[in-house]
Coordinates of C-alpha atoms in Angstrom, one line a residue:
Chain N
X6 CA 119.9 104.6 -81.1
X7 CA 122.0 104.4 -78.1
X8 CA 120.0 103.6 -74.6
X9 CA 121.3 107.0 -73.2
X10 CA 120.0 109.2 -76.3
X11 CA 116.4 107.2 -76.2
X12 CA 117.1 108.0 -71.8
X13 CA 117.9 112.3 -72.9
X14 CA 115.1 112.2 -75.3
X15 CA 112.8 110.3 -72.9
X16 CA 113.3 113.1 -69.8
X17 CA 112.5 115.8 -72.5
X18 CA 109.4 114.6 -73.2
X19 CA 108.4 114.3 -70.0
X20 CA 109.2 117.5 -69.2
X21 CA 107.4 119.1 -72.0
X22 CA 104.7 116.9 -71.3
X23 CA 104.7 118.1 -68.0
X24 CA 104.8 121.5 -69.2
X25 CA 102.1 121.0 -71.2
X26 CA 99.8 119.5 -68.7
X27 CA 100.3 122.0 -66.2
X28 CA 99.6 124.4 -69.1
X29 CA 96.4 122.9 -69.9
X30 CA 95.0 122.2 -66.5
X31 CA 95.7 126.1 -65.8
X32 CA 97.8 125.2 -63.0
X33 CA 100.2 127.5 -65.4
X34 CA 98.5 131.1 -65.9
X35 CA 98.5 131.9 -69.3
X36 CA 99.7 135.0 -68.7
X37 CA 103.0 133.7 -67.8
X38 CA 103.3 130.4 -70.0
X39 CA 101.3 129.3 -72.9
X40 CA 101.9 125.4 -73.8
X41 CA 104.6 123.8 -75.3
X42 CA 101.8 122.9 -78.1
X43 CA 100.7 126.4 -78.7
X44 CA 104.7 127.6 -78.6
X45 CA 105.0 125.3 -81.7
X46 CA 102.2 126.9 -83.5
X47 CA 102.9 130.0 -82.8
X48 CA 107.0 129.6 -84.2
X49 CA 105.9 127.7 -87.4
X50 CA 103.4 130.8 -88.1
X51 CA 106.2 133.4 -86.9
X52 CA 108.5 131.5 -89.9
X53 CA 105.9 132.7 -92.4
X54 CA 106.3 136.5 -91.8
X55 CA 108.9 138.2 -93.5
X56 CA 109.7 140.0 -91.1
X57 CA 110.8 137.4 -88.7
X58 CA 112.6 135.7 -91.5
X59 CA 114.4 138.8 -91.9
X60 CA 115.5 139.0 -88.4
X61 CA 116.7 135.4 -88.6
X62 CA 118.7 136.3 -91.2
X63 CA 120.4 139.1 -89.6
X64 CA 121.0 137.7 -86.3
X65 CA 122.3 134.5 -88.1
X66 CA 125.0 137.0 -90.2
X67 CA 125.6 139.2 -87.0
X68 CA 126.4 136.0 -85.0
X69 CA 128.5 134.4 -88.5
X70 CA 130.4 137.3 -88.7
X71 CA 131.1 138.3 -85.1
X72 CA 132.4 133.9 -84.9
X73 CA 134.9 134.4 -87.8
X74 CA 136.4 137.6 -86.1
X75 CA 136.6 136.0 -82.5
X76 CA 138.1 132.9 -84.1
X77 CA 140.6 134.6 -86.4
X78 CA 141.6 137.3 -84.1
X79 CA 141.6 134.8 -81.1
X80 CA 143.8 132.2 -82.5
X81 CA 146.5 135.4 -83.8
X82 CA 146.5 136.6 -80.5
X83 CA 147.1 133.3 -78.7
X84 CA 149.9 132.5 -81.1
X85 CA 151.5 135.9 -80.4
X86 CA 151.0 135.0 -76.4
X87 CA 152.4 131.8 -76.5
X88 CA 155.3 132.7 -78.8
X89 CA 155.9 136.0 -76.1
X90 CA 156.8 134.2 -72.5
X91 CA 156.9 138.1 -70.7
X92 CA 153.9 139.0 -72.6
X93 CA 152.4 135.8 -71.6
X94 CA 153.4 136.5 -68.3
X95 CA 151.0 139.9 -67.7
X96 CA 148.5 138.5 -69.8
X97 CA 147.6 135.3 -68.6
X98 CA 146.1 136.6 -65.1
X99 CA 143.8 139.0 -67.2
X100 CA 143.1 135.8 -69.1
X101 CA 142.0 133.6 -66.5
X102 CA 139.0 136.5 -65.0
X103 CA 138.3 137.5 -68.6
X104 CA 135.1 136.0 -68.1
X105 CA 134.7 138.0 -64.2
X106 CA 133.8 140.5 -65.9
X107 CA 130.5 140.9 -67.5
X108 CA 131.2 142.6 -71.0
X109 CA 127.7 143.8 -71.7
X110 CA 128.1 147.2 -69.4
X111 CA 130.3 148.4 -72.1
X112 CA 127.2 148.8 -74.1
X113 CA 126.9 152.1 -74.0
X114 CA 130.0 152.6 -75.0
X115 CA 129.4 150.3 -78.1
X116 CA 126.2 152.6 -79.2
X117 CA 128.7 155.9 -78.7
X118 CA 130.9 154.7 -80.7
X119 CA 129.3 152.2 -83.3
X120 CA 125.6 153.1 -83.0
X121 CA 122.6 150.8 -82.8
X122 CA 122.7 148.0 -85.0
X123 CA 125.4 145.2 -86.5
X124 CA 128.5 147.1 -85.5
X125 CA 127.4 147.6 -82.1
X126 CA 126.3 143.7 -82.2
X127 CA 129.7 142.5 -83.2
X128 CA 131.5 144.5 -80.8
X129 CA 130.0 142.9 -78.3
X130 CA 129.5 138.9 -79.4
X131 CA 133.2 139.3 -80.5
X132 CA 134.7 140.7 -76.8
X133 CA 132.2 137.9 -75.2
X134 CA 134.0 135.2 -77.5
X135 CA 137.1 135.9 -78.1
X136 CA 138.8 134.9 -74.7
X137 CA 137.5 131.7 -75.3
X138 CA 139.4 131.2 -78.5
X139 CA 142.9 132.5 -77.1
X140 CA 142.7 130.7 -74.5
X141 CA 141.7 127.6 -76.7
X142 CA 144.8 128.5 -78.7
X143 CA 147.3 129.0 -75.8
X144 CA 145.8 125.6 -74.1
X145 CA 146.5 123.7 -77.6
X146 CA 149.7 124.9 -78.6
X147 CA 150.5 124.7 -74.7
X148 CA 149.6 120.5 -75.7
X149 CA 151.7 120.2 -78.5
X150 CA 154.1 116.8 -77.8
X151 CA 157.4 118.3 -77.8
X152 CA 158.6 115.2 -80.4
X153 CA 157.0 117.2 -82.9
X154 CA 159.3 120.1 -82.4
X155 CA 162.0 118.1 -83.2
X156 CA 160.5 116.7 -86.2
X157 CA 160.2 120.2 -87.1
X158 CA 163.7 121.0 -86.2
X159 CA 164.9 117.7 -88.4
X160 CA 163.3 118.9 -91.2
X161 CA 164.6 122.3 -90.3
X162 CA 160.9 123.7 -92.0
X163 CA 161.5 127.3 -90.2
X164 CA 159.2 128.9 -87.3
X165 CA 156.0 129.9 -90.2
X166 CA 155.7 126.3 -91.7
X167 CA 156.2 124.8 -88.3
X168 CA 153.2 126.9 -87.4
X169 CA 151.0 126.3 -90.2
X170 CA 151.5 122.7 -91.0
X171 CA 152.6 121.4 -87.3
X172 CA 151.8 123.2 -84.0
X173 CA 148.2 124.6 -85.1
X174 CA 147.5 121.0 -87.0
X175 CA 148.5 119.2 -83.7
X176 CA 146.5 121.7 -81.4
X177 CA 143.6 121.1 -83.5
X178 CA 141.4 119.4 -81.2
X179 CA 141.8 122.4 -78.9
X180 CA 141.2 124.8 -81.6
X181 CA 137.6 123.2 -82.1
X182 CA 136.6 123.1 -79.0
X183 CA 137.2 127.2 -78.4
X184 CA 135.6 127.5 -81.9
X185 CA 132.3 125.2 -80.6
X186 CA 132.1 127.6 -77.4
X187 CA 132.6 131.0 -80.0
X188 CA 129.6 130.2 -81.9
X189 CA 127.8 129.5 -78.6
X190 CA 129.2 132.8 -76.6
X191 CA 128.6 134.6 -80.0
X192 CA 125.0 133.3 -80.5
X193 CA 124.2 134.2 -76.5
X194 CA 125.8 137.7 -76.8
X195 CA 123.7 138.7 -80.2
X196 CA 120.7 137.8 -79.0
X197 CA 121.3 139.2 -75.7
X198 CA 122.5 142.5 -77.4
X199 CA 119.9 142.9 -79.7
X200 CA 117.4 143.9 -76.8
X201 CA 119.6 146.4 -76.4
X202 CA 121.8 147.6 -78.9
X203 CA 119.4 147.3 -82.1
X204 CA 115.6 147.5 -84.1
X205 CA 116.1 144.1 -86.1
X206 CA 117.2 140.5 -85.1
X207 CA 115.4 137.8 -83.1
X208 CA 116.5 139.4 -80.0
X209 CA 114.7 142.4 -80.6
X210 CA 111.9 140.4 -81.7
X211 CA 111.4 139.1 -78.1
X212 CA 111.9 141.5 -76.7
X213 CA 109.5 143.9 -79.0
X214 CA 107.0 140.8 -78.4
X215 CA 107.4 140.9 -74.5
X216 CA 106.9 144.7 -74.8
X217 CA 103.6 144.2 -76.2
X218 CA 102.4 141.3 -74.1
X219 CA 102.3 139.2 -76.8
X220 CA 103.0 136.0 -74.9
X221 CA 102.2 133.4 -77.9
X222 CA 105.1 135.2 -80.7
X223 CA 107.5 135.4 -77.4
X224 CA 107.3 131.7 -76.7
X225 CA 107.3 131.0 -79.8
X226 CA 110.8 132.9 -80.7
X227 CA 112.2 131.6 -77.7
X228 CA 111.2 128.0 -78.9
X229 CA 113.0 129.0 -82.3
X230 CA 116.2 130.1 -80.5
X231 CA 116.5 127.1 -78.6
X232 CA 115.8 124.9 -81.7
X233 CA 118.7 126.9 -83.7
X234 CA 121.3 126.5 -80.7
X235 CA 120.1 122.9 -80.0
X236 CA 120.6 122.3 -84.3
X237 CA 124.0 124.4 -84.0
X238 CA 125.2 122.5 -81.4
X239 CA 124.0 118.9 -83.0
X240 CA 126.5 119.9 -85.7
X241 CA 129.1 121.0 -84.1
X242 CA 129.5 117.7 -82.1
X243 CA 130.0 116.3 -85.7
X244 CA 132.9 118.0 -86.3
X245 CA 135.8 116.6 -85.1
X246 CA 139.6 117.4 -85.4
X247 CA 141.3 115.1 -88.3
X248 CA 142.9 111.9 -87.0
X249 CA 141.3 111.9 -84.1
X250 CA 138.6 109.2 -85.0
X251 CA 140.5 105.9 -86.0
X252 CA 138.9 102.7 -87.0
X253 CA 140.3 99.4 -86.4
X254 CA 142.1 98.8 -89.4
X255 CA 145.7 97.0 -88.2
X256 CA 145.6 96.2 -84.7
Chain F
X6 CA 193.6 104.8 -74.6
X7 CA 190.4 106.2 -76.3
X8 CA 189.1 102.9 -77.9
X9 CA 186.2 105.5 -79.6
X10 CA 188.5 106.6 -82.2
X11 CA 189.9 104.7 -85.3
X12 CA 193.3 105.4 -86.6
X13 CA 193.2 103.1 -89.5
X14 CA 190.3 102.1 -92.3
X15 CA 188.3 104.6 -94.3
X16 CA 187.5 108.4 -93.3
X17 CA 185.1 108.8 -90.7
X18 CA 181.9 109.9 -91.3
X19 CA 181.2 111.5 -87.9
X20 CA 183.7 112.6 -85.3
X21 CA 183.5 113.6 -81.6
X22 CA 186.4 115.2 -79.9
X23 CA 186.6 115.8 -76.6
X24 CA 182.4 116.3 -76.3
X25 CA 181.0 117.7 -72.9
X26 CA 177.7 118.5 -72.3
X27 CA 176.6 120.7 -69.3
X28 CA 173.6 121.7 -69.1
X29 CA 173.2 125.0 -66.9
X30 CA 171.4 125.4 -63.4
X31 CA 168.1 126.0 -63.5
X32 CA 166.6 127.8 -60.4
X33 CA 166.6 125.1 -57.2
X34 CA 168.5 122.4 -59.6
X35 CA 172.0 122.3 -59.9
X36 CA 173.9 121.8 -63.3
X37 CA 174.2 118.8 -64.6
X38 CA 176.9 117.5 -66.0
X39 CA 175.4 114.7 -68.7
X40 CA 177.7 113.7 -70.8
X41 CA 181.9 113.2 -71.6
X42 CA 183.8 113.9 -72.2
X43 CA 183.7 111.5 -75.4
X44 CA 185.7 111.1 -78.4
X45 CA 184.4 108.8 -81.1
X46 CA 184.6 107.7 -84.6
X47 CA 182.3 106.8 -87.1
X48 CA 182.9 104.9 -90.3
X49 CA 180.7 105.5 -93.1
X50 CA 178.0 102.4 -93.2
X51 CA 178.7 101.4 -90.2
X52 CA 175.5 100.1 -88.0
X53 CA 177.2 101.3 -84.3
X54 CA 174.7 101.1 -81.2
X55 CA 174.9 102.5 -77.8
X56 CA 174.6 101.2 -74.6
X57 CA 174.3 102.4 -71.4
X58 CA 172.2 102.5 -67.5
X59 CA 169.6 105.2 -67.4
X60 CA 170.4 108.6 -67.4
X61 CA 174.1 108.4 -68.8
X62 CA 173.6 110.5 -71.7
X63 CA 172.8 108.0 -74.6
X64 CA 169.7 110.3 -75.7
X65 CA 171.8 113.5 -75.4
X66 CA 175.0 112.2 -77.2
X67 CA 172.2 111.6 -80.0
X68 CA 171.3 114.9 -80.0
X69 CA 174.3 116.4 -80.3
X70 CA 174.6 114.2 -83.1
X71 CA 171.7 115.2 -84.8
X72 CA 172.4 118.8 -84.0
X73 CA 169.1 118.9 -82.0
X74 CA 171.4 120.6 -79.3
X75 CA 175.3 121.8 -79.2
X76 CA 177.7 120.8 -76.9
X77 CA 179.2 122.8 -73.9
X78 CA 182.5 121.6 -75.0
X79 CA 184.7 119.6 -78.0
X80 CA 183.3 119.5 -81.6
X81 CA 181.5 117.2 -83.9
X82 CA 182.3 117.1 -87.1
X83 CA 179.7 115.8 -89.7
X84 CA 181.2 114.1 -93.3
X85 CA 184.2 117.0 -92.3
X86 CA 181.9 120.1 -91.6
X87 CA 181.0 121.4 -87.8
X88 CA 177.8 120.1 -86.4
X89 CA 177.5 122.7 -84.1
X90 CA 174.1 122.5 -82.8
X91 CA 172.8 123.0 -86.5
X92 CA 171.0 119.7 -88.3
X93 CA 173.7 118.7 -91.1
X94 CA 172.4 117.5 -94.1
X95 CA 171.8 114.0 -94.7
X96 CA 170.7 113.4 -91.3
X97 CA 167.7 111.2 -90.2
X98 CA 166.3 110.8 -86.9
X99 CA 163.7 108.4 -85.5
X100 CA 162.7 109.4 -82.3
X101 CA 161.6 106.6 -79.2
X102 CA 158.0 108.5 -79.3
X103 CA 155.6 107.8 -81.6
X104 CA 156.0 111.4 -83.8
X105 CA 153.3 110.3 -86.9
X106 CA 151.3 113.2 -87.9
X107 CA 147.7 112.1 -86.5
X108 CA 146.1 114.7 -89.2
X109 CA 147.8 113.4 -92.1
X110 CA 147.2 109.9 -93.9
X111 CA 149.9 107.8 -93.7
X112 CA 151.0 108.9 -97.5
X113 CA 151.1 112.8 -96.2
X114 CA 153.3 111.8 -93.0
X115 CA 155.6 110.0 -95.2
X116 CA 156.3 112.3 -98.0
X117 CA 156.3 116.1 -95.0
X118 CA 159.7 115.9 -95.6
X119 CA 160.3 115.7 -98.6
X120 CA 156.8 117.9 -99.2
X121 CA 158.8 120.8 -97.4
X122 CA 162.0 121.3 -99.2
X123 CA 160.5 121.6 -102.6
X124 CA 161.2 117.9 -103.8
X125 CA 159.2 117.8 -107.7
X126 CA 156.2 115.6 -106.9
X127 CA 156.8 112.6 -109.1
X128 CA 159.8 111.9 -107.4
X129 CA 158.2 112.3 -103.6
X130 CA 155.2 109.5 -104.8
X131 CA 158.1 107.3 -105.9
X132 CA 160.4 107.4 -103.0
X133 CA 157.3 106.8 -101.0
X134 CA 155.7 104.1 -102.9
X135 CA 158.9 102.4 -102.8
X136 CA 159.5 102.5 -99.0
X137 CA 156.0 102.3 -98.5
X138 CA 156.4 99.1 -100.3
X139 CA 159.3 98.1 -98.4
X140 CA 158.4 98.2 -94.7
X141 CA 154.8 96.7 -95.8
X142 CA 152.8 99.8 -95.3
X143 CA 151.7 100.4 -98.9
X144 CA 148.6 99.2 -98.6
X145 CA 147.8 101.5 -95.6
X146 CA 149.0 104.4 -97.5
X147 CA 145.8 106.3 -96.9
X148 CA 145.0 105.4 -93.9
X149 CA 145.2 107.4 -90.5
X150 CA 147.9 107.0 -88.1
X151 CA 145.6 105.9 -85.4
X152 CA 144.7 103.3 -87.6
X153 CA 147.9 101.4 -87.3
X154 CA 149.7 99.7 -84.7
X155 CA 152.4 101.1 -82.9
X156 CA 154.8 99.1 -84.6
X157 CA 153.1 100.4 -88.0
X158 CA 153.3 103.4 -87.0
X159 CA 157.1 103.5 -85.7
X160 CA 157.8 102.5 -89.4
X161 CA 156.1 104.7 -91.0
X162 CA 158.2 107.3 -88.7
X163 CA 161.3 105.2 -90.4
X164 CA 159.9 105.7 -93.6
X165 CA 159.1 109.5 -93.2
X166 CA 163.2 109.4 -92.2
X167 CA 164.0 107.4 -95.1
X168 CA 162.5 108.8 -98.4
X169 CA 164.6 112.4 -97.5
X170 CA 167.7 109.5 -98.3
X171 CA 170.0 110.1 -95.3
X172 CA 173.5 109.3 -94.9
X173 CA 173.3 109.1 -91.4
X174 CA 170.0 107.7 -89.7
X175 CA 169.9 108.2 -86.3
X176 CA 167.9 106.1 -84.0
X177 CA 166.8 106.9 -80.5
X178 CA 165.4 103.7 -79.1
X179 CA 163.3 103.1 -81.6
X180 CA 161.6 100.2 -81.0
X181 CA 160.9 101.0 -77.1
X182 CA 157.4 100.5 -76.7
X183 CA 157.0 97.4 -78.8
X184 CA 157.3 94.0 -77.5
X185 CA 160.0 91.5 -77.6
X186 CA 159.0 89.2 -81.0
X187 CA 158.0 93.4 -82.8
X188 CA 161.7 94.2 -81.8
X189 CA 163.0 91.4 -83.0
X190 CA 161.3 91.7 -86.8
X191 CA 162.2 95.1 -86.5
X192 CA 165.5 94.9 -86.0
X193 CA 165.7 92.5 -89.0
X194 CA 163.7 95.1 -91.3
X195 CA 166.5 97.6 -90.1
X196 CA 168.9 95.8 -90.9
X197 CA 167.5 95.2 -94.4
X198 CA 167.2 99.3 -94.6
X199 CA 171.1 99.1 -93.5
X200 CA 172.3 96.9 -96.2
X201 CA 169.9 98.5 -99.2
X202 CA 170.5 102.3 -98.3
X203 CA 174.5 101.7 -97.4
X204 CA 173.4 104.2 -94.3
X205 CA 175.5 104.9 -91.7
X206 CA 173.2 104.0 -88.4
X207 CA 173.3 104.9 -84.6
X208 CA 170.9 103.2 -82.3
X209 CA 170.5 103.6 -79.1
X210 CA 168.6 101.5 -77.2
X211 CA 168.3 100.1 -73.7
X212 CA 168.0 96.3 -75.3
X213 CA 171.7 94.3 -74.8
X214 CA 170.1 91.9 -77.2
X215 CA 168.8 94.1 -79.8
X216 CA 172.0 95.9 -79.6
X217 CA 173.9 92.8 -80.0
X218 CA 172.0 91.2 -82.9
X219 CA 172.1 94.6 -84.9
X220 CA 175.5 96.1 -84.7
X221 CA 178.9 96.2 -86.4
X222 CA 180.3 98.0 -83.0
X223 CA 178.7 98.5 -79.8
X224 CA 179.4 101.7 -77.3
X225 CA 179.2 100.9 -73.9
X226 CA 178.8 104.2 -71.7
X227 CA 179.4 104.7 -68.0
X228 CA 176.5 106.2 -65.5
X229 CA 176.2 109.7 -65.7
X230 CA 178.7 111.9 -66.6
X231 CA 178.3 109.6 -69.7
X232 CA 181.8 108.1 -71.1
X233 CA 182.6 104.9 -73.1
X234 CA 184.0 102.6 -71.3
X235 CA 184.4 99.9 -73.9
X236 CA 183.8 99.8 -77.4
X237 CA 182.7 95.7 -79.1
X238 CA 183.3 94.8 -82.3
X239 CA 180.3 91.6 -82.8
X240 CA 182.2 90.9 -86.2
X241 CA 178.8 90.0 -87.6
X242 CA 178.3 89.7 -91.3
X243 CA 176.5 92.4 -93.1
X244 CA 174.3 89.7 -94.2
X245 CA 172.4 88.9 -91.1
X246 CA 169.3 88.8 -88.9
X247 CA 167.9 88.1 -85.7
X248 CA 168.5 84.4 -85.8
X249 CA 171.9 85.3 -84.7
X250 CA 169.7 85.3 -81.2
X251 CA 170.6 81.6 -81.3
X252 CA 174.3 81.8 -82.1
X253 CA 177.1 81.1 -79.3
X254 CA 178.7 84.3 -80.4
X255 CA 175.4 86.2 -79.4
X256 CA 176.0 84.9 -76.0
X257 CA 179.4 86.3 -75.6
X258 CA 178.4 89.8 -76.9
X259 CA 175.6 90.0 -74.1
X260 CA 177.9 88.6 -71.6
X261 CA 180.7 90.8 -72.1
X262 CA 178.2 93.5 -72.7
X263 CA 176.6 93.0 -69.1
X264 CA 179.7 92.2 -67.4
X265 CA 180.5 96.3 -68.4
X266 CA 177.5 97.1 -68.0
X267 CA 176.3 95.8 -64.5
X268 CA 178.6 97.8 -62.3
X269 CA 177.5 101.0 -63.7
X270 CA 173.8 99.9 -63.7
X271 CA 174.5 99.6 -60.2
X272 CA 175.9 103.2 -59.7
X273 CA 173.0 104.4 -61.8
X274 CA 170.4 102.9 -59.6
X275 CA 172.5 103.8 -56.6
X276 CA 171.8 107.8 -57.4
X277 CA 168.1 107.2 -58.1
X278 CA 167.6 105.6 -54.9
X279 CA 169.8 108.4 -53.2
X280 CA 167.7 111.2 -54.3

């Protein structure tokens, strides 16, 4: 293990420890906080109701669903803005404040028109991701090294293939990356949305759980969101665009 | 006297008459007037190179060549059919920048090509096995680009040009970024792709040497607007290699070379410095 990853792991533990002391020695009410500890307990008994398990579920398909849309619809949409200069040109400025503007008011106008529940979910996570991916798209076919036009244009291969099998291959890395921050944007606008905009998902679950003052089932879904994104983003660090690792084979 | 064009010997596989290239004003920047006009012949297998200062037009007369761009003026004719700003068939070009595929093994960046015009797949693994084989890359057939060296990876862009079987490979100083002794085997492995594919070649390259040690004719432009000012003939051999390097003849080809050459290096660097 490297010395900086023992270093990260090393000021976690202090601060839970911390945490966890302040906890126990009441300097932390436990009306606000429980500990850490407790937190623990509390998630690996909440993963034994059904009805938690449930909610997982859904918010894991609301946030699944809601990625592939932003991703899909995000990179067409770049493609068409970077092929269209003028377009480009009246779009871009809206790009850049995208993320001014905070997309959850138009909730209410998600529940007129899609109700309470996943449609109303996926409205939302999708508008919250999607200008990250276009603008991923843009930025990477924006990279492309001009050379490999003119491969392209050698093997005369027409605008489609040059497309599929050049320019989005070679703006790969930058393709990942705006897919990395879609799960994340999608992930923070479903759970944010579900204290809002529906009666099932982990989301609601906290907030149903704050509602009640049950402090020791909040914690302990918070503790379980945190360990999901922390897992989620562990594996998207993995994943890497192809080509872009090399080993020493020839130099 | 236009020195480009031959009025004897076999038909010409490429022709240039009277080729201009303007290339338009763009906002604060004036036109620029790059290149000709030029008139020039090519035989068929002939290994020609071009010479030249910066900036005179060597890469654009390339891709006019290659049909990467059209000219403003004059027509180039490729085995008797218009160029026009369309790639011809049976044209190769290796580009100066490294343009391997960093997704696809070294296999997959050989055969795009020939992957992309419907070629039947037994005969794309042969072709590439066999120039695989040739440059010595076969046994880094599935490895990554970044895996290689730049001079691995420059001929694996030769390969990639090669298996599509050109009849006119077009090189854009190829060998750029390598170092003097790379070059050198380089140019030798060129060569040995001249004499087995019976290719005609163009090479343009900054390199007097490598110029002189490769080429059946040598094209020495003027600074910018780009014009030959003298055409060599190095009389080489076909059979030959870089150990020419040593031969008294080499000398004279790099001195007469420079002797053209050094004036309009001079006028080159003159504008640079004026700007």
């Amino acid at each position: 293990m490297k010395a900086t990853t023992i270093a990260r792991l090393l000021v976690v533990a202090f601060c839970v420890g911390l945490l966890e002391l302040l906890c126990r020695t009441g300097q932390m009410p436990r009306l606000v906080i429980i500990p850490p500890s407790e937190m623990f307990i509390a998630m690996i008994g909440l993963l034994r109701q059904p009805q938690i398990l449930d909610s997982l579920a859904f918010t894991v398909m609301v946030v699944a669903v809601s990625g592939v849309m932003s991703v899909v619809m995000g990179v067409l949409i770049g493609i068409v803005i970077h092929a269209t200069p003028r377009l480009r040109e009246v779009v871009e400025p809206v790009l850049s404040a995208y993320y001014a503007i905070p997309n959850f008011i138009f909730y209410p106008l998600f529940i007129v028109v899609f109700g309470l529940g996943a449609p109303s979910l996926i409205a939302l996570a999708v508008l919250f991701a999607i200008g990250a991916m276009v603008i991923a798209t843009i930025d990477g076919l924006d990279s492309i090294p001009p050379i490999y036009r003119r491969v392209a244009s050698v093997f005369q291969i027409g605008y489609r293939k040059e497309l599929w099998h050049i320019r989005l291959p070679a703006a790969a890395p930058y393709l990942l990356t705006g897919m990395k921050l879609v799960v994340v944007y999608a992930f923070i606008a479903v759970i944010a949305g579900e204290f809002l905009l529906s009666n099932k998902g982990v989301g609601h679950e906290i907030a149903f759980a704050y509602n009640n003052f049950d402090n020791a089932s909040m914690y302990g879904l918070i503790l379980l969101v945190i360990l999901l994104i922390l897992l989620i983003n562990a594996l998207l660090r993995l994943v890497r665009a192809p080509g872009s690792r090399g080993t020493e084979l020839a130099r | 006297m236009n020195v480009g064009v031959r009025t004897v010997g076999a038909v010409p596989h490429v022709t240039l008459r009277g080729v201009s290239k303007i290339y338009p004003a763009r906002g604060k920047n004036a036109a620029v007037h790059a290149l000709g006009p030029v008139d020039l012949d090519l035989t068929r297998g002939e290994f020609f190179s071009i010479v030249g200062p910066s900036g005179c037009g060597k890469s654009t007369i390339l891709d006019l060549l290659s049909g990467l761009g059209g000219p403003s003026e004059g027509e180039i004719r490729c085995n008797g059919m218009d160029v026009g700003g369309k790639v011809p068939a049976g044209v190769g070009v290796v580009f100066q920048d490294d343009a391997s595929f960093p997704w696809l093994t070294v296999r997959e960046n050989a055969s795009f090509g020939l992957r992309h015009n419907g070629t039947d797949p037994a005969v794309i693994k042969e072709r590439v096995d066999y120039f695989l084989n040739f440059v010595g890359l076969a046994k880094f057939a599935d490895a990554m680009p970044a895996q290689l060296s730049g001079g691995m990876r420059q001929r694996l862009c030769i390969v990639r040009t090669l298996v599509m079987k050109p009849d006119l490979i077009i090189l854009d100083e190829p060998f750029g970024a390598l170092d003097q002794q790379t070059r050198f085997l380089m140019g030798d492995e060129l060569l040995r792709i001249w004499r087995e594919t019976n290719a005609t070649i163009v090479l343009v390259t900054h390199s007097l040497d490598e110029a002189a040690i490769l080429s059946d004719r040598i094209g020495v432009m003027s600074a910018r607007p780009g014009r030959f000012l003298k055409f060599i003939n190095t009389e080489w051999e076909r059979e030959r290699d870089s150990r020419n390097a040593s031969t008294p003849r080499f000398g004279q080809i790099t001195s007469e070379l420079w002797s053209v050459l050094r004036e309009e290096s001079i006028k080159s660097m003159g504008r640079v410095e004026a700007r």
